[in-house]
Short mmCIF file of C-alpha atoms in Angstrom, two decimals:
data_model
loop_
_atom_site.label_atom_id
_atom_site.label_comp_id
_atom_site.label_asym_id
_atom_site.label_seq_id
_atom_site.Cartn_x
_atom_site.Cartn_y
_atom_site.Cartn_z
CA MET A 1 6.54 -45.03 -20.22
CA PRO A 2 3.23 -43.25 -19.57
CA PRO A 3 2.33 -40.65 -22.22
CA TYR A 4 3.29 -37.06 -21.48
CA SER A 5 0.42 -34.93 -20.24
CA THR A 6 -0.53 -31.90 -22.33
CA GLN A 7 -0.36 -29.73 -19.20
CA PRO A 8 2.70 -30.64 -17.11
CA PRO A 9 2.15 -30.57 -13.34
CA THR A 10 3.24 -27.48 -11.47
CA ALA A 11 6.13 -27.54 -9.04
CA ALA A 12 3.72 -27.38 -6.11
CA ASP A 13 1.80 -30.36 -7.49
CA LEU A 14 4.99 -32.37 -7.78
CA LEU A 15 6.21 -31.39 -4.35
CA TRP A 16 3.11 -32.41 -2.47
CA LYS A 17 2.52 -35.53 -4.52
CA ALA A 18 6.08 -36.56 -3.80
CA ALA A 19 5.61 -35.65 -0.12
CA ASP A 20 2.60 -37.95 0.04
CA LYS A 21 4.71 -40.81 -1.30
CA LEU A 22 7.49 -40.15 1.20
CA ARG A 23 5.50 -39.16 4.27
CA GLY A 24 6.68 -41.09 7.28
CA ALA A 25 9.59 -42.64 5.42
CA MET A 26 12.18 -39.87 5.78
CA ASP A 27 12.65 -36.30 7.01
CA ALA A 28 12.19 -33.22 4.84
CA ALA A 29 15.90 -32.68 4.10
CA GLN A 30 16.31 -36.27 2.93
CA TYR A 31 13.28 -36.32 0.68
CA LYS A 32 14.38 -33.01 -0.82
CA SER A 33 17.59 -34.72 -1.92
CA THR A 34 15.63 -37.74 -3.18
CA VAL A 35 13.10 -35.75 -5.19
CA LEU A 36 15.61 -33.35 -6.75
CA THR A 37 18.11 -36.08 -7.63
CA LEU A 38 15.40 -38.13 -9.34
CA ILE A 39 14.21 -35.03 -11.21
CA TYR A 40 17.79 -34.49 -12.37
CA LEU A 41 18.06 -38.08 -13.61
CA ARG A 42 14.78 -37.57 -15.42
CA PHE A 43 16.13 -34.55 -17.30
CA LEU A 44 19.40 -36.27 -18.13
CA SER A 45 17.30 -38.88 -19.95
CA LEU A 46 15.13 -36.27 -21.66
CA ALA A 47 18.16 -34.35 -22.94
CA PHE A 48 19.78 -37.56 -24.13
CA GLU A 49 16.66 -38.69 -26.00
CA GLN A 50 16.49 -35.34 -27.79
CA THR A 51 20.15 -35.61 -28.81
CA ARG A 52 19.71 -39.20 -29.89
CA ARG A 53 16.85 -38.28 -32.23
CA GLN A 54 19.01 -35.58 -33.80
CA LEU A 55 21.91 -37.98 -34.36
CA GLU A 56 19.62 -40.65 -35.78
CA ALA A 57 18.26 -38.08 -38.23
CA GLU A 58 21.86 -37.52 -39.35
CA GLY A 59 22.32 -41.25 -39.90
CA LEU A 60 24.40 -41.92 -36.78
CA GLY A 61 23.59 -44.94 -34.64
CA ASP A 62 22.95 -45.29 -30.94
CA GLU A 63 26.63 -45.74 -30.13
CA GLU A 64 28.56 -44.20 -27.26
CA ALA A 65 31.53 -43.35 -29.52
CA ALA A 66 29.40 -41.05 -31.69
CA TYR A 67 28.39 -38.99 -28.65
CA ILE A 68 31.89 -38.77 -27.22
CA ALA A 69 33.29 -37.72 -30.61
CA ASP A 70 30.84 -34.78 -30.69
CA GLY A 71 31.45 -33.85 -27.04
CA LEU A 72 27.94 -34.97 -26.07
CA ARG A 73 26.82 -36.68 -22.88
CA TRP A 74 26.11 -40.40 -23.21
CA ILE A 75 23.48 -41.94 -20.93
CA PRO A 76 23.84 -45.74 -20.73
CA PRO A 77 20.65 -47.77 -21.30
CA VAL A 78 20.61 -48.92 -17.67
CA ALA A 79 20.39 -45.27 -16.51
CA ARG A 80 17.61 -44.11 -18.81
CA TRP A 81 14.30 -43.19 -17.28
CA ASP A 82 12.13 -45.71 -19.09
CA THR A 83 14.48 -48.46 -17.88
CA LEU A 84 14.18 -47.26 -14.29
CA VAL A 85 10.37 -47.15 -14.51
CA GLN A 86 10.22 -50.67 -15.95
CA ARG A 87 12.58 -52.13 -13.37
CA ALA A 88 10.77 -50.41 -10.50
CA GLN A 89 7.53 -52.04 -11.64
CA ASP A 90 9.08 -55.50 -12.09
CA PRO A 91 8.23 -57.71 -9.08
CA ASN A 92 11.34 -59.79 -9.77
CA ASP A 93 13.68 -56.80 -9.63
CA GLU A 94 14.84 -54.53 -6.82
CA PRO A 95 14.28 -50.76 -7.40
CA VAL A 96 17.21 -49.87 -5.13
CA THR A 97 19.48 -52.12 -7.18
CA ALA A 98 18.19 -50.55 -10.41
CA LEU A 99 18.86 -47.04 -9.12
CA ASP A 100 22.29 -48.00 -7.80
CA GLU A 101 23.29 -49.50 -11.16
CA ALA A 102 22.01 -46.40 -12.98
CA LEU A 103 24.05 -44.03 -10.79
CA ASP A 104 27.18 -46.17 -11.11
CA ALA A 105 26.80 -46.26 -14.91
CA ILE A 106 26.53 -42.46 -15.08
CA ARG A 107 29.57 -42.03 -12.83
CA ARG A 108 31.64 -44.31 -15.07
CA THR A 109 30.66 -42.63 -18.34
CA ASP A 110 30.87 -39.00 -17.14
CA GLN A 111 33.66 -38.23 -14.67
CA SER A 112 32.26 -34.73 -14.09
CA LEU A 113 29.31 -36.36 -12.32
CA ALA A 114 31.34 -38.90 -10.35
CA ASP A 115 30.97 -37.13 -6.99
CA LEU A 116 27.52 -35.70 -7.55
CA PHE A 117 25.18 -38.45 -6.35
CA PRO A 118 24.72 -39.95 -2.90
CA PRO A 119 24.40 -43.76 -2.72
CA ALA A 120 21.09 -45.10 -3.95
CA SER A 121 20.50 -46.71 -0.55
CA ALA A 122 20.66 -43.25 1.05
CA LEU A 123 18.35 -41.70 -1.53
CA VAL A 124 15.50 -44.14 -0.95
CA ALA A 125 16.24 -45.26 2.62
CA GLY A 126 13.05 -46.33 4.38
CA MET A 127 11.00 -46.53 1.18
CA ASP A 128 9.29 -49.70 0.03
CA ARG A 129 9.04 -50.91 -3.57
CA GLN A 130 5.60 -49.37 -4.09
CA ARG A 131 6.69 -45.89 -3.05
CA ILE A 132 9.81 -45.98 -5.24
CA SER A 133 7.82 -47.20 -8.23
CA GLU A 134 5.21 -44.46 -7.77
CA LEU A 135 7.91 -41.80 -7.62
CA PHE A 136 9.47 -42.97 -10.89
CA THR A 137 6.04 -42.97 -12.54
CA LEU A 138 5.16 -39.57 -11.09
CA PHE A 139 8.21 -37.81 -12.55
CA ALA A 140 7.71 -39.35 -15.99
CA ASP A 141 5.27 -36.52 -16.72
CA VAL A 142 7.81 -33.76 -16.07
CA ARG A 143 9.40 -32.13 -19.11
CA SER A 144 10.51 -28.57 -18.30
CA PRO A 145 13.85 -28.03 -16.49
CA ALA A 146 12.28 -24.91 -14.94
CA VAL A 147 10.51 -27.28 -12.57
CA TYR A 148 13.82 -27.87 -10.80
CA GLU A 149 14.18 -24.24 -9.75
CA GLU A 150 10.51 -24.04 -8.81
CA LEU A 151 10.92 -27.10 -6.61
CA LEU A 152 13.97 -25.55 -4.94
CA ALA A 153 11.85 -22.53 -4.01
CA GLU A 154 9.05 -24.75 -2.73
CA PHE A 155 11.42 -26.77 -0.56
CA ALA A 156 12.98 -23.57 0.81
CA ARG A 157 9.57 -22.25 1.88
CA PHE A 158 8.64 -25.62 3.30
CA GLU A 159 11.84 -25.98 5.34
CA GLY A 160 11.72 -22.39 6.62
CA LYS A 161 14.97 -21.46 8.38
CA ARG A 162 16.88 -24.40 6.89
CA GLY A 163 15.66 -23.42 3.44
CA GLY A 164 17.64 -20.21 3.61
CA GLU A 165 20.84 -22.25 3.59
CA PHE A 166 20.42 -23.20 -0.06
CA HIS A 167 17.92 -20.76 -1.59
CA THR A 168 17.60 -16.98 -1.87
CA PRO A 169 14.12 -15.69 -2.85
CA ARG A 170 13.85 -15.24 -6.59
CA SER A 171 12.69 -11.61 -6.44
CA VAL A 172 15.79 -10.66 -4.41
CA VAL A 173 18.07 -12.54 -6.80
CA ARG A 174 16.51 -10.74 -9.75
CA LEU A 175 17.01 -7.40 -8.02
CA LEU A 176 20.74 -8.03 -7.63
CA VAL A 177 21.18 -9.25 -11.19
CA GLU A 178 19.06 -6.57 -12.88
CA THR A 179 20.86 -3.85 -10.94
CA LEU A 180 24.38 -5.11 -11.72
CA GLN A 181 23.51 -6.33 -15.25
CA PRO A 182 26.20 -8.98 -15.88
CA GLN A 183 26.79 -9.04 -19.66
CA HIS A 184 30.37 -10.18 -20.08
CA GLY A 185 33.35 -11.26 -18.01
CA ARG A 186 33.51 -13.26 -14.80
CA VAL A 187 30.61 -13.75 -12.40
CA TYR A 188 31.36 -15.11 -8.94
CA ASP A 189 29.17 -16.27 -6.04
CA PRO A 190 31.16 -17.04 -2.86
CA CYS A 191 28.24 -18.76 -1.11
CA SER A 192 26.40 -20.22 -4.07
CA GLY A 193 23.78 -22.34 -2.30
CA SER A 194 21.72 -24.05 -5.01
CA GLY A 195 23.12 -21.85 -7.78
CA GLY A 196 20.25 -19.38 -8.12
CA MET A 197 22.45 -16.28 -8.48
CA LEU A 198 24.54 -17.74 -11.29
CA ALA A 199 21.47 -19.17 -13.01
CA GLN A 200 19.76 -15.75 -12.96
CA ALA A 201 22.89 -14.08 -14.38
CA ALA A 202 22.83 -16.55 -17.27
CA LYS A 203 19.12 -15.94 -17.80
CA PHE A 204 19.71 -12.18 -17.88
CA VAL A 205 22.21 -12.57 -20.74
CA LYS A 206 20.00 -15.04 -22.62
CA GLU A 207 16.93 -12.77 -22.44
CA ARG A 208 18.96 -10.05 -24.13
CA GLY A 209 20.01 -12.25 -27.01
CA GLY A 210 23.43 -13.22 -25.67
CA ASP A 211 25.06 -16.59 -25.14
CA PRO A 212 25.79 -17.10 -21.41
CA ALA A 213 28.35 -19.83 -22.08
CA ALA A 214 30.30 -17.53 -24.42
CA ASP A 215 29.73 -14.16 -22.74
CA LEU A 216 30.21 -15.09 -19.08
CA ALA A 217 32.48 -17.31 -17.02
CA PHE A 218 30.73 -18.66 -13.90
CA TYR A 219 32.48 -19.35 -10.59
CA GLY A 220 31.05 -20.41 -7.24
CA GLN A 221 31.96 -21.84 -3.86
CA GLU A 222 29.74 -23.53 -1.27
CA VAL A 223 30.52 -25.23 2.02
CA ASN A 224 27.42 -27.41 2.39
CA VAL A 225 27.76 -30.62 0.38
CA ASP A 226 24.01 -31.02 -0.20
CA SER A 227 23.67 -27.44 -1.48
CA TRP A 228 26.78 -27.87 -3.62
CA GLN A 229 25.26 -30.95 -5.25
CA LEU A 230 21.94 -29.14 -5.81
CA ALA A 231 23.77 -26.21 -7.42
CA ARG A 232 25.68 -28.44 -9.80
CA MET A 233 22.51 -30.25 -10.87
CA ASN A 234 20.58 -26.98 -11.20
CA LEU A 235 23.20 -25.28 -13.37
CA ASP A 236 23.86 -28.39 -15.44
CA LEU A 237 20.17 -28.69 -16.31
CA GLN A 238 20.27 -25.13 -17.64
CA GLY A 239 23.41 -25.68 -19.69
CA ILE A 240 25.52 -23.33 -17.56
CA PRO A 241 29.21 -24.39 -17.47
CA ALA A 242 30.01 -23.29 -13.93
CA ASP A 243 33.15 -24.01 -11.93
CA LEU A 244 31.80 -24.78 -8.47
CA ARG A 245 34.16 -25.56 -5.62
CA ARG A 246 33.27 -27.02 -2.21
CA ALA A 247 34.83 -25.45 0.90
CA ASP A 248 34.21 -22.78 3.52
CA THR A 249 34.89 -19.56 1.60
CA LEU A 250 35.98 -17.52 4.63
CA ASP A 251 38.20 -20.30 5.95
CA TRP A 252 39.66 -21.47 2.62
CA ASP A 253 39.24 -19.32 -0.46
CA GLN A 254 39.55 -21.79 -3.34
CA ARG A 255 40.46 -19.08 -5.86
CA PRO A 256 42.80 -16.60 -4.15
CA THR A 257 43.78 -14.92 -7.43
CA LEU A 258 40.32 -14.67 -9.03
CA LYS A 259 39.22 -11.15 -9.98
CA ALA A 260 35.55 -11.02 -10.96
CA ASP A 261 33.63 -8.37 -12.86
CA ILE A 262 30.46 -9.17 -10.91
CA VAL A 263 30.16 -10.64 -7.41
CA LEU A 264 26.70 -11.81 -6.29
CA ALA A 265 26.44 -12.92 -2.66
CA SER A 266 23.72 -13.91 -0.23
CA PRO A 267 25.75 -15.16 2.74
CA PRO A 268 24.22 -16.59 5.92
CA PHE A 269 23.23 -13.74 8.23
CA ASN A 270 25.25 -12.85 11.33
CA VAL A 271 27.44 -15.98 11.41
CA SER A 272 29.24 -16.23 14.75
CA ASP A 273 32.36 -18.19 15.66
CA TRP A 274 33.63 -18.38 12.10
CA ALA A 275 37.19 -19.22 11.11
CA LEU A 276 38.85 -15.81 11.49
CA GLN A 277 42.47 -15.67 10.41
CA GLU A 278 43.94 -12.32 11.42
CA GLY A 279 46.26 -10.85 8.84
CA ASP A 280 44.38 -12.41 5.93
CA PRO A 281 45.00 -10.14 2.89
CA ARG A 282 41.24 -9.91 2.40
CA TRP A 283 40.84 -7.90 5.62
CA ARG A 284 42.29 -4.75 4.10
CA TYR A 285 39.89 -2.48 6.00
CA GLY A 286 40.19 -4.20 9.38
CA ASN A 287 39.88 -7.60 11.01
CA PRO A 288 36.18 -8.57 11.18
CA PRO A 289 34.98 -9.65 14.63
CA ARG A 290 34.92 -13.37 15.27
CA THR A 291 31.38 -13.00 16.62
CA ASN A 292 29.90 -11.80 13.30
CA ALA A 293 31.06 -12.54 9.74
CA ASN A 294 29.10 -9.78 7.96
CA TYR A 295 32.13 -7.58 7.39
CA ALA A 296 34.19 -10.58 6.40
CA TRP A 297 31.77 -11.24 3.53
CA LEU A 298 31.81 -7.58 2.49
CA GLN A 299 35.60 -7.44 2.41
CA HIS A 300 35.82 -10.80 0.65
CA ALA A 301 33.54 -9.41 -2.07
CA VAL A 302 35.71 -6.30 -2.47
CA HIS A 303 38.86 -8.42 -2.55
CA LYS A 304 37.43 -10.43 -5.45
CA LEU A 305 36.50 -7.46 -7.64
CA SER A 306 38.39 -6.47 -10.77
CA ASP A 307 39.47 -2.84 -11.20
CA ARG A 308 36.02 -1.87 -12.48
CA GLY A 309 34.04 -4.67 -10.85
CA SER A 310 30.78 -4.35 -8.92
CA ALA A 311 29.23 -6.47 -6.18
CA GLY A 312 25.86 -7.00 -4.55
CA VAL A 313 25.87 -8.45 -1.02
CA ILE A 314 22.73 -9.20 1.01
CA LEU A 315 23.15 -8.63 4.75
CA THR A 316 21.07 -7.78 7.78
CA ASN A 317 20.18 -4.16 8.47
CA GLY A 318 22.41 -4.29 11.52
CA SER A 319 25.43 -4.20 9.22
CA LEU A 320 24.49 -0.61 8.28
CA SER A 321 24.95 0.82 11.77
CA SER A 322 26.80 -1.65 14.01
CA LYS A 323 29.85 -0.32 15.84
CA GLN A 324 30.62 -3.45 17.82
CA LYS A 325 34.15 -4.83 17.90
CA GLY A 326 35.53 -2.68 15.13
CA GLU A 327 32.68 -2.99 12.61
CA GLY A 328 32.11 0.77 12.63
CA LYS A 329 35.79 1.37 11.80
CA ILE A 330 35.66 -1.11 8.91
CA ARG A 331 32.53 0.54 7.54
CA LYS A 332 34.18 3.97 7.82
CA ALA A 333 37.26 2.73 5.96
CA MET A 334 35.13 1.25 3.17
CA VAL A 335 33.09 4.45 2.81
CA ASP A 336 36.21 6.63 2.85
CA SER A 337 37.67 4.39 0.13
CA ASP A 338 34.60 5.22 -1.97
CA LEU A 339 33.53 1.59 -2.34
CA VAL A 340 29.86 1.90 -1.37
CA ALA A 341 27.80 2.74 -4.45
CA CYS A 342 24.28 2.07 -3.20
CA ILE A 343 22.39 0.78 -0.17
CA VAL A 344 18.88 -0.65 -0.57
CA ALA A 345 16.68 -1.30 2.47
CA LEU A 346 14.49 -4.32 1.69
CA PRO A 347 10.94 -5.00 2.88
CA PRO A 348 10.35 -7.50 5.68
CA GLN A 349 9.27 -11.13 5.24
CA LEU A 350 11.19 -11.69 1.99
CA PHE A 351 13.26 -14.53 3.45
CA ALA A 352 11.70 -17.79 4.58
CA SER A 353 14.72 -18.45 6.77
CA THR A 354 14.48 -15.37 8.99
CA ALA A 355 12.36 -12.38 9.94
CA ILE A 356 15.46 -10.21 10.46
CA PRO A 357 15.25 -7.04 8.29
CA ALA A 358 17.75 -7.15 5.41
CA CYS A 359 19.47 -4.82 2.96
CA ILE A 360 21.68 -4.95 -0.11
CA TRP A 361 25.13 -3.41 -0.28
CA PHE A 362 26.08 -2.51 -3.85
CA LEU A 363 29.84 -2.02 -4.01
CA ALA A 364 31.87 -0.58 -6.88
CA LYS A 365 35.62 -0.34 -7.41
CA ASP A 366 35.32 2.55 -9.86
CA LYS A 367 32.58 5.21 -9.70
CA SER A 368 34.25 7.48 -12.26
CA PRO A 369 32.84 8.08 -15.79
CA GLN A 370 35.21 5.30 -16.94
CA GLY A 371 36.43 7.08 -20.07
CA PRO A 372 34.60 5.95 -23.21
CA GLU A 373 31.79 4.45 -21.11
CA GLY A 374 30.58 7.98 -20.45
CA LEU A 375 28.95 7.18 -17.12
CA THR A 376 27.88 9.77 -14.58
CA ASP A 377 30.72 10.69 -12.27
CA ARG A 378 29.63 9.39 -8.86
CA ARG A 379 32.95 9.54 -7.03
CA GLY A 380 32.39 10.54 -3.41
CA GLN A 381 28.64 9.81 -3.61
CA THR A 382 26.36 7.00 -2.41
CA LEU A 383 22.79 6.32 -3.48
CA PHE A 384 20.32 5.37 -0.74
CA ILE A 385 17.07 3.59 -1.66
CA ASP A 386 14.42 2.83 0.94
CA ALA A 387 12.22 -0.01 -0.35
CA HIS A 388 11.11 -1.33 3.03
CA THR A 389 7.43 -0.61 2.31
CA MET A 390 7.44 -2.41 -1.03
CA GLY A 391 6.42 -5.97 -1.83
CA GLU A 392 3.18 -7.89 -1.77
CA MET A 393 2.19 -10.93 0.23
CA ALA A 394 2.52 -14.21 -1.66
CA GLY A 395 1.19 -16.26 1.25
CA ARG A 396 0.41 -15.89 4.92
CA SER A 397 4.01 -15.15 5.91
CA HIS A 398 5.95 -14.63 2.69
CA ARG A 399 6.42 -11.37 0.79
CA GLN A 400 7.90 -10.81 -2.66
CA LEU A 401 8.86 -7.78 -4.74
CA THR A 402 6.68 -7.24 -7.80
CA ASP A 403 8.05 -6.84 -11.32
CA ARG A 404 7.17 -3.14 -11.23
CA GLU A 405 8.99 -2.62 -7.94
CA LEU A 406 12.06 -4.53 -9.15
CA SER A 407 12.15 -2.36 -12.25
CA GLU A 408 11.73 0.83 -10.23
CA ILE A 409 14.64 0.06 -7.90
CA ALA A 410 17.00 -1.13 -10.65
CA ARG A 411 16.06 1.76 -12.96
CA THR A 412 16.71 4.28 -10.17
CA TYR A 413 20.22 2.92 -9.76
CA HIS A 414 20.90 2.94 -13.51
CA VAL A 415 19.65 6.51 -13.95
CA TRP A 416 21.85 7.57 -11.03
CA ARG A 417 24.87 5.76 -12.49
CA GLY A 418 24.19 6.83 -16.07
CA THR A 419 23.68 3.29 -17.39
CA ASP A 420 19.95 3.50 -18.15
CA GLY A 421 20.62 3.98 -21.86
CA GLN A 422 18.05 6.78 -22.17
CA GLY A 423 19.99 9.73 -20.80
CA GLN A 424 17.51 10.45 -18.01
CA GLN A 425 18.56 12.84 -15.27
CA TYR A 426 18.58 11.47 -11.75
CA ARG A 427 16.43 13.24 -9.14
CA ASP A 428 16.06 12.57 -5.43
CA MET A 429 12.61 11.33 -4.41
CA PRO A 430 11.73 12.09 -0.77
CA GLY A 431 10.93 8.92 1.09
CA PHE A 432 12.43 6.66 -1.60
CA CYS A 433 15.89 7.67 -2.85
CA ARG A 434 18.62 10.23 -2.34
CA SER A 435 22.18 10.66 -3.57
CA VAL A 436 24.43 11.66 -0.70
CA GLY A 437 27.99 12.97 -0.54
CA LEU A 438 30.67 11.76 1.83
CA ASP A 439 30.29 14.82 4.05
CA LYS A 440 26.66 13.93 4.82
CA ILE A 441 27.60 10.35 5.71
CA GLN A 442 30.33 11.70 7.98
CA GLU A 443 27.73 13.90 9.71
CA ASN A 444 25.73 10.73 10.41
CA GLN A 445 28.80 8.98 11.88
CA TYR A 446 29.01 6.59 8.91
CA ILE A 447 25.66 5.00 9.63
CA LEU A 448 24.24 3.86 6.28
CA THR A 449 20.57 3.24 7.10
CA PRO A 450 18.62 4.64 4.09
CA GLY A 451 15.86 6.06 6.29
CA ARG A 452 18.33 8.56 7.72
CA TYR A 453 18.92 10.08 4.29
CA VAL A 454 15.84 9.76 2.09
CA GLY A 455 13.53 11.64 4.43
CA ALA A 456 9.75 11.35 4.55
CA THR A 457 7.48 10.70 1.60
CA GLU A 458 5.79 13.74 0.14
CA GLN A 459 2.14 13.63 1.07
CA GLN A 460 -0.30 14.13 -1.76
CA PRO A 461 -3.79 15.57 -1.07
CA ARG A 462 -6.44 12.88 -1.12
CA HIS A 463 -10.11 13.20 -2.04
CA ASP A 464 -11.29 9.73 -1.27
CA GLY A 465 -14.80 9.75 0.15
CA GLN A 466 -14.90 6.02 0.76
CA ARG A 467 -11.60 6.13 2.59
CA GLN A 468 -12.79 8.98 4.83
CA ALA A 469 -16.06 7.20 5.49
CA ARG A 470 -14.15 4.12 6.58
CA ILE A 471 -12.01 6.21 8.92
CA ASP A 472 -15.13 7.82 10.39
CA ALA A 473 -16.74 4.40 10.96
CA LEU A 474 -13.63 3.04 12.65
CA THR A 475 -13.43 6.15 14.81
CA ARG A 476 -17.06 5.68 15.94
CA ASP A 477 -16.34 2.02 16.75
CA LEU A 478 -13.28 2.99 18.76
CA LEU A 479 -15.19 5.64 20.74
CA ALA A 480 -17.92 3.10 21.47
CA LEU A 481 -15.33 0.63 22.75
CA LEU A 482 -13.77 3.32 24.93
CA ASP A 483 -17.21 4.14 26.38
CA ARG A 484 -17.74 0.44 27.04
CA SER A 485 -14.34 0.28 28.73
CA ASP A 486 -15.25 3.21 30.98
CA HIS A 487 -18.51 1.48 31.94
CA LEU A 488 -16.73 -1.76 32.80
CA THR A 489 -14.13 0.12 34.83
CA GLN A 490 -16.86 1.81 36.87
CA GLU A 491 -18.59 -1.54 37.46
CA MET A 492 -15.31 -3.10 38.63
CA ARG A 493 -14.66 -0.22 41.04
CA ARG A 494 -18.17 -0.56 42.42
CA HIS A 495 -17.67 -4.26 43.11
CA LEU A 496 -14.23 -3.63 44.66
CA ASP A 497 -15.71 -0.93 46.95
CA ARG A 498 -18.17 -3.51 48.31
#
């Protein structure tokens, strides 16, 4: 195996190097599956080698029984990365056969992975021996599991609209997690994509000194088989023991009795012609229209919450004001039931999959002080945050929220709710946030667009000479252009008169 480089390649390096190897051989969706599956196999080998060194130091041999006895994952020799590299470079061997034998060996030794991999022939369809060999050699230099998540983000940006099916932008995921702060109990994602929400929840616990596997129980459901496989690989690489089911959540809820403490959801926007079943117990506040599933996702999230649970659901801004086919009545019923804790209007261009403006609904089953918790009593109130002007461009068409902006939004919510830990007093900030009572929402006919409530930003006096000089220069240029326009208009009239 080639020696590890001292500076591992970035995700972007890997992506485009891999794309060069696969260009012309398969479409983007297929090579995404190929690259990410091979990366996963690479990390299975790395984790196994690390475990093997530890067992050898304890005097245990390289025997499968020793691993099984300790509840460890055994990787057969035929499935280890150095074996795959050697066989791919052997002119007397077939790389597809080597990969097929490796996947079969893993399926036999670990039943939890039995349905995870597509056939080897599908993974490398259209690729010749040289391309397969170069891919195996390329990924030999990768050592950090973080590369997997970085690659998911790269593929999502590259695929554009299709990328939104399996990946939610990291800054938006962080905003949901840092606002809801999952620390113990059950975390559930009903449309888990590639597992980013659950992975960020685990990271949140770990960064605060906790043990995600002990403190949280992770549940997810995903309809797309490719995304479901990506999520399982992603979470497995990070040591997150998640229970992921595969089915259409709105059509067939795989866990009808689950009550979660935290629900994190980024469903597909404005899904039409979905599998509506009238009378479903989830539609407590009204049957959602068949032409748009937004209010089905909201009610599903509420249905899954425990008595003191909270949810964050990303939807289009249209969900805040739509009155079509009963959506306004459902929104009214949810507001009157005091379920809406906070609405955040997001900036544009956050999602590679769509330019449609989006928002986050933060829902809460219990806005009382919750006894010994000593929270601020927010019953009958909703916090509105307008963050649509935030974010910075991270490319020609992609925007992301900065760390400071993420902190500002999440901290505003925690100060309002009384969970900031510092006893700060919440104050409305014109143009950014405002806490509103039910009567005010009723006055606005239950429309929840933050801009209706937060008002305009307070203008501060400016003494910026350079800025004023720039304005003056632009004004002179504009006046000159208008003069030129008048001159051209007169010339055109003169020619027309002739």
